[in-house]
Amino acid sequence: MSGVKEGYVVTEQQYVPAEIEPKWQNLWEETGLYRTREDANRPHYYCLEMFPYPSGKLHMGHVRVYSIGDVVARVKRMQGYNVLHPMGWDAFGMPAENAAIQHGVHPRLWTYENIDHMRQQQKRLGVSYDWEREVTTCAPDYYKFTQWMFLLFYHRGLAYKKKAAVNWCPQCVTVLANEQVENGRCWRCGTEVTKRELEQWFLRITDYADRLLEDLDQLDRWPERVKVMQRNWIGRSTGAEVEFALEGRPETIRVFTTRPDTLLGVTYMVLAPEHPLVPALIEHSSERNRVEAFVEEMRKASEVERTAADGEKRGVFTGTYAIHPLTGDRVPIWVANYVLLDYGTGAVMGVPAHDERDFAFAKKYNLPIRVVIRPQDQELPTPPTEAYVEDGVLVNSGRWDGMHNREAIQVITAHLEEMGKGRFATSYRIRDWLISRQRYWGAPIPIVYCDHCGIVPVPEDQLPVRLPEDVSFEPGTVSPLATNEDFVQTTCPKCGGPGRRETDTMDTFMCSSWYYFRYTSPKETARPFDPEAVRKWLPVDDYIGGIEHAVLHLLYSRFFTKVLQDAGWVDFSEPFRHLLTQGMVIKEGAKMSKSKGNVVSPDDIINRYGADTARLFILFAAPPDRDLEWSDQGVEGSHRFLHRVWRLVNQNREVFHAPAGDQMAPAARELHRKTHATIKKVTEDFAERYTFNTGISAIMELVNAIYAYPAEADPFTKAAAIRTVLLLLAPAAPHICEELWSQIGGTGSVHQQPWPTYDPAELVTDEVEYAVQVNGKVRDHIVVSASAGEEEVRQTALGAEKIQEWTGGKRVVKVIVVPKKLVNIVVKG
């Protein structure tokens, strides 16, 4: 190999990972073995694991995702691809700032110390990264272009500022996007989230809702559950917008409904507590005090609590009425907890006979329940005992009685359009992406406020807007950047007068939504990336990471890519061809965590067993998309297997220099066939199906077959089988295979060898083994010619000595032959 020194071989016979692994890691680094070079003669392949937050220590989940990605990258290199396999750091974020507050350490220092430690841990794992392409999102040369991305959105009309009720974490003292609120709590610290009104920056991801939804159909190599999660988050619904006039007022209430066929079943209206009409409606109402108290209570409740399917439906009557658009009836207007301002129009029409939430609310407050749809051939009980939500025919609906409700959806909506009281409409669950954060450790938003010019974007040639070092991290400080007057006070880029910088920073998902582009040209200084380099490498061929990023990072990355496509920077619309979402590493039935006391340190495993054992176990213990149950016995077993491979080579060194023997002898032919069958199986499992556990199992079976190979049999066949073991195992256990490859005189690095290929003709066997059952239990095995007919197989099975012991003196009722697999003999007596 280029860079592997002649004679650099360990001659001792003991397998000592602590000596072998650092030696090869250092040599790989010295020679730049995994550096990505331009090579027009080889096809490009981009293998990427989601980059980590530099928390300070790798955990077993990291080991799993990096081991999976490294196997893919190593196999693709051996298959002749020019592979891009980079790594970097998602380095901005709240934990660094929290550490600064708690320990008096600057976030920059805390972050870079953690990066240094975690980089060394990754190198100890032997992961084949091109470290010359490393990116760090908190470095000015990176966040300069995160700011550039913001300006791209701004100039395209996709970034805007507005006052809005936002999710507020009182512990982290910052705003959270809807996606960052989990079960009503902050995704970072677990504190209960409240609502607060602030001026915030948003990105118009809703402008791309249809494309984000429809383009999911292109992603045929993504897990279906990820696509379902994104579809549900985008939440496109078709239906009608209906206008309800207000009694005695000029305004109207606009509602969106997917069920205009139930319009004549409306018995009340509900507004979200935050709805802007509420203060005006109750200004002169006798219910004003009750409504205001309820609204204040709802400000403190989380959206999850308010919208939970099994949660209590609560509300208060406003004392005011709307007018039904079709009947002219007075419809009481309520304020209730289960309606949110950010979903739909912030108002719903209450149809208790045909909606479960409305039914529960109406029963609680004794509101009318009017049935307008019933099954085709069945009457509903009076009064209804539950909401009827299935299809049926209209009743109590005047001219539309007897019409099927699906037809009525179209007919009634068209009628509303004719009246000027409604229209066909589409609604979405997704809301614009709130990117403002009132924290320090993030990319500053490149905006200046000028009393004369208003909102002024910082010119591109003045980027980056650098984070100042000197800010206050006192608990409760709403915006640390606002404490640095030198940062805040600036000059307006437009008129040259005094200006004030934006003191919010960007959501860290702004940084991680485009980093995979940067890896293609990380030294670029004038642009975020070189478009020509991106054309060569992207979309990413294999993207590997956790399912927890299905709605956050993956959706935002798709959004960024589409905006860059529209701006002419890229010529594709989806960033990741294949997505592999690995399962969690669990122990004692629970995800590893310090609080549960079930954490296993990767450093401890590497110190005791070596990195190859850690990698092999985590790849072998479960399919990559399933949760992996930690097993100390499994780790021991993986370590024993590597010792077996070590002994296999060291006890058979003579076969690599011995002349060929009788390669047509049965033992040699069978080992030769087994070797080719293993190559086929491992190639499919490692490079196509990504079922690494079954591929490793096949290698283990080949090792067993080599150990069972007769000592007097052809040594050339045995040597070929051992070489194949090393080549196939090298992506999973790179250090031991590199060492053993050098010991047997292999040329260059094992990782630069061509991936083994198999001959389909060699997989054809002359003989077939059958399991023979008697009354459903396996009693023997027989071997017959592959060309044997069913009758020959039947007679051979009946004539087998062990089978006759079970059939002697009994009547053979039936003999069932399953070709090339099984013979089942049924006897009585």
mmCIF file with all atom_site columns, C-alpha atoms in Angstrom, residues 273-352:
data_model
loop_
_atom_site.group_PDB
_atom_site.id
_atom_site.type_symbol
_atom_site.label_atom_id
_atom_site.label_alt_id
_atom_site.label_comp_id
_atom_site.label_asym_id
_atom_site.label_entity_id
_atom_site.label_seq_id
_atom_site.pdbx_PDB_ins_code
_atom_site.Cartn_x
_atom_site.Cartn_y
_atom_site.Cartn_z
_atom_site.occupancy
_atom_site.B_iso_or_equiv
_atom_site.pdbx_formal_charge
_atom_site.auth_seq_id
_atom_site.auth_comp_id
_atom_site.auth_asym_id
_atom_site.auth_atom_id
_atom_site.pdbx_PDB_model_num
ATOM 1  C CA . PRO A 1 273 ? -57.902 31.299 24.124 1.00 0.00 ? 273 PRO A CA 1
ATOM 2  C CA . GLU A 1 274 ? -55.221 33.280 22.242 1.00 0.00 ? 274 GLU A CA 1
ATOM 3  C CA . HIS A 1 275 ? -57.511 34.187 19.330 1.00 0.00 ? 275 HIS A CA 1
ATOM 4  C CA . PRO A 1 276 ? -57.257 37.956 18.638 1.00 0.00 ? 276 PRO A CA 1
ATOM 5  C CA . LEU A 1 277 ? -61.058 38.308 18.509 1.00 0.00 ? 277 LEU A CA 1
ATOM 6  C CA . VAL A 1 278 ? -61.546 37.159 22.108 1.00 0.00 ? 278 VAL A CA 1
ATOM 7  C CA . PRO A 1 279 ? -60.808 40.517 23.837 1.00 0.00 ? 279 PRO A CA 1
ATOM 8  C CA . ALA A 1 280 ? -63.228 42.362 21.544 1.00 0.00 ? 280 ALA A CA 1
ATOM 9  C CA . LEU A 1 281 ? -65.967 39.749 21.921 1.00 0.00 ? 281 LEU A CA 1
ATOM 10 C CA . ILE A 1 282 ? -65.915 39.835 25.713 1.00 0.00 ? 282 ILE A CA 1
ATOM 11 C CA . GLU A 1 283 ? -65.382 43.577 26.158 1.00 0.00 ? 283 GLU A CA 1
ATOM 12 C CA . HIS A 1 284 ? -69.008 44.144 27.141 1.00 0.00 ? 284 HIS A CA 1
ATOM 13 C CA . SER A 1 285 ? -69.907 40.553 28.036 1.00 0.00 ? 285 SER A CA 1
ATOM 14 C CA . SER A 1 286 ? -71.093 39.492 31.478 1.00 0.00 ? 286 SER A CA 1
ATOM 15 C CA . GLU A 1 287 ? -68.722 36.523 31.080 1.00 0.00 ? 287 GLU A CA 1
ATOM 16 C CA . ARG A 1 288 ? -65.630 38.707 30.695 1.00 0.00 ? 288 ARG A CA 1
ATOM 17 C CA . ASN A 1 289 ? -63.987 37.917 34.040 1.00 0.00 ? 289 ASN A CA 1
ATOM 18 C CA . ARG A 1 290 ? -64.454 34.170 33.645 1.00 0.00 ? 290 ARG A CA 1
ATOM 19 C CA . VAL A 1 291 ? -63.079 34.228 30.117 1.00 0.00 ? 291 VAL A CA 1
ATOM 20 C CA . GLU A 1 292 ? -60.045 36.336 31.040 1.00 0.00 ? 292 GLU A CA 1
ATOM 21 C CA . ALA A 1 293 ? -59.210 34.024 33.948 1.00 0.00 ? 293 ALA A CA 1
ATOM 22 C CA . PHE A 1 294 ? -59.482 31.006 31.663 1.00 0.00 ? 294 PHE A CA 1
ATOM 23 C CA . VAL A 1 295 ? -57.312 32.635 28.987 1.00 0.00 ? 295 VAL A CA 1
ATOM 24 C CA . GLU A 1 296 ? -54.618 33.413 31.563 1.00 0.00 ? 296 GLU A CA 1
ATOM 25 C CA . GLU A 1 297 ? -54.724 29.829 32.821 1.00 0.00 ? 297 GLU A CA 1
ATOM 26 C CA . MET A 1 298 ? -54.296 28.509 29.265 1.00 0.00 ? 298 MET A CA 1
ATOM 27 C CA . ARG A 1 299 ? -51.207 30.691 28.694 1.00 0.00 ? 299 ARG A CA 1
ATOM 28 C CA . LYS A 1 300 ? -49.409 28.487 31.214 1.00 0.00 ? 300 LYS A CA 1
ATOM 29 C CA . ALA A 1 301 ? -50.599 25.166 29.786 1.00 0.00 ? 301 ALA A CA 1
ATOM 30 C CA . SER A 1 302 ? -48.552 23.288 27.195 1.00 0.00 ? 302 SER A CA 1
ATOM 31 C CA . GLU A 1 303 ? -49.920 22.446 23.768 1.00 0.00 ? 303 GLU A CA 1
ATOM 32 C CA . VAL A 1 304 ? -49.489 18.745 24.467 1.00 0.00 ? 304 VAL A CA 1
ATOM 33 C CA . GLU A 1 305 ? -51.651 18.975 27.585 1.00 0.00 ? 305 GLU A CA 1
ATOM 34 C CA . ARG A 1 306 ? -54.327 20.958 25.780 1.00 0.00 ? 306 ARG A CA 1
ATOM 35 C CA . THR A 1 307 ? -54.559 18.715 22.715 1.00 0.00 ? 307 THR A CA 1
ATOM 36 C CA . ALA A 1 308 ? -54.093 15.268 24.324 1.00 0.00 ? 308 ALA A CA 1
ATOM 37 C CA . ALA A 1 309 ? -56.755 12.901 22.995 1.00 0.00 ? 309 ALA A CA 1
ATOM 38 C CA . ASP A 1 310 ? -57.564 11.644 26.477 1.00 0.00 ? 310 ASP A CA 1
ATOM 39 C CA . GLY A 1 311 ? -57.266 15.040 28.171 1.00 0.00 ? 311 GLY A CA 1
ATOM 40 C CA . GLU A 1 312 ? -60.203 16.850 29.730 1.00 0.00 ? 312 GLU A CA 1
ATOM 41 C CA . LYS A 1 313 ? -61.974 19.211 27.327 1.00 0.00 ? 313 LYS A CA 1
ATOM 42 C CA . ARG A 1 314 ? -62.554 22.491 29.172 1.00 0.00 ? 314 ARG A CA 1
ATOM 43 C CA . GLY A 1 315 ? -63.964 25.862 28.176 1.00 0.00 ? 315 GLY A CA 1
ATOM 44 C CA . VAL A 1 316 ? -66.076 28.942 29.022 1.00 0.00 ? 316 VAL A CA 1
ATOM 45 C CA . PHE A 1 317 ? -68.930 30.624 27.166 1.00 0.00 ? 317 PHE A CA 1
ATOM 46 C CA . THR A 1 318 ? -68.094 34.119 25.910 1.00 0.00 ? 318 THR A CA 1
ATOM 47 C CA . GLY A 1 319 ? -71.688 35.332 26.115 1.00 0.00 ? 319 GLY A CA 1
ATOM 48 C CA . THR A 1 320 ? -71.636 36.121 22.362 1.00 0.00 ? 320 THR A CA 1
ATOM 49 C CA . TYR A 1 321 ? -72.987 34.454 19.224 1.00 0.00 ? 321 TYR A CA 1
ATOM 50 C CA . ALA A 1 322 ? -72.082 33.728 15.609 1.00 0.00 ? 322 ALA A CA 1
ATOM 51 C CA . ILE A 1 323 ? -74.596 33.347 12.781 1.00 0.00 ? 323 ILE A CA 1
ATOM 52 C CA . HIS A 1 324 ? -74.794 30.017 10.936 1.00 0.00 ? 324 HIS A CA 1
ATOM 53 C CA . PRO A 1 325 ? -74.012 30.688 7.231  1.00 0.00 ? 325 PRO A CA 1
ATOM 54 C CA . LEU A 1 326 ? -76.703 28.310 5.920  1.00 0.00 ? 326 LEU A CA 1
ATOM 55 C CA . THR A 1 327 ? -79.534 28.509 8.465  1.00 0.00 ? 327 THR A CA 1
ATOM 56 C CA . GLY A 1 328 ? -79.091 31.930 10.054 1.00 0.00 ? 328 GLY A CA 1
ATOM 57 C CA . ASP A 1 329 ? -79.319 30.322 13.515 1.00 0.00 ? 329 ASP A CA 1
ATOM 58 C CA . ARG A 1 330 ? -77.503 31.866 16.499 1.00 0.00 ? 330 ARG A CA 1
ATOM 59 C CA . VAL A 1 331 ? -74.454 29.760 17.417 1.00 0.00 ? 331 VAL A CA 1
ATOM 60 C CA . PRO A 1 332 ? -72.917 30.284 20.893 1.00 0.00 ? 332 PRO A CA 1
ATOM 61 C CA . ILE A 1 333 ? -69.194 31.090 20.913 1.00 0.00 ? 333 ILE A CA 1
ATOM 62 C CA . TRP A 1 334 ? -66.989 29.374 23.479 1.00 0.00 ? 334 TRP A CA 1
ATOM 63 C CA . VAL A 1 335 ? -63.304 29.522 24.354 1.00 0.00 ? 335 VAL A CA 1
ATOM 64 C CA . ALA A 1 336 ? -61.805 26.069 24.965 1.00 0.00 ? 336 ALA A CA 1
ATOM 65 C CA . ASN A 1 337 ? -58.491 24.439 25.749 1.00 0.00 ? 337 ASN A CA 1
ATOM 66 C CA . TYR A 1 338 ? -58.504 21.959 22.885 1.00 0.00 ? 338 TYR A CA 1
ATOM 67 C CA . VAL A 1 339 ? -58.280 24.607 20.129 1.00 0.00 ? 339 VAL A CA 1
ATOM 68 C CA . LEU A 1 340 ? -54.893 26.217 19.385 1.00 0.00 ? 340 LEU A CA 1
ATOM 69 C CA . LEU A 1 341 ? -54.266 29.471 17.565 1.00 0.00 ? 341 LEU A CA 1
ATOM 70 C CA . ASP A 1 342 ? -51.396 27.994 15.558 1.00 0.00 ? 342 ASP A CA 1
ATOM 71 C CA . TYR A 1 343 ? -53.443 25.166 14.060 1.00 0.00 ? 343 TYR A CA 1
ATOM 72 C CA . GLY A 1 344 ? -55.971 25.835 11.322 1.00 0.00 ? 344 GLY A CA 1
ATOM 73 C CA . THR A 1 345 ? -57.496 29.265 11.875 1.00 0.00 ? 345 THR A CA 1
ATOM 74 C CA . GLY A 1 346 ? -57.607 29.138 15.676 1.00 0.00 ? 346 GLY A CA 1
ATOM 75 C CA . ALA A 1 347 ? -61.378 28.557 15.480 1.00 0.00 ? 347 ALA A CA 1
ATOM 76 C CA . VAL A 1 348 ? -63.469 25.419 14.998 1.00 0.00 ? 348 VAL A CA 1
ATOM 77 C CA . MET A 1 349 ? -67.111 24.685 14.459 1.00 0.00 ? 349 MET A CA 1
ATOM 78 C CA . GLY A 1 350 ? -68.500 22.349 17.098 1.00 0.00 ? 350 GLY A CA 1
ATOM 79 C CA . VAL A 1 351 ? -70.237 19.292 15.581 1.00 0.00 ? 351 VAL A CA 1
ATOM 80 C CA . PRO A 1 352 ? -70.673 17.039 18.626 1.00 0.00 ? 352 PRO A CA 1
#
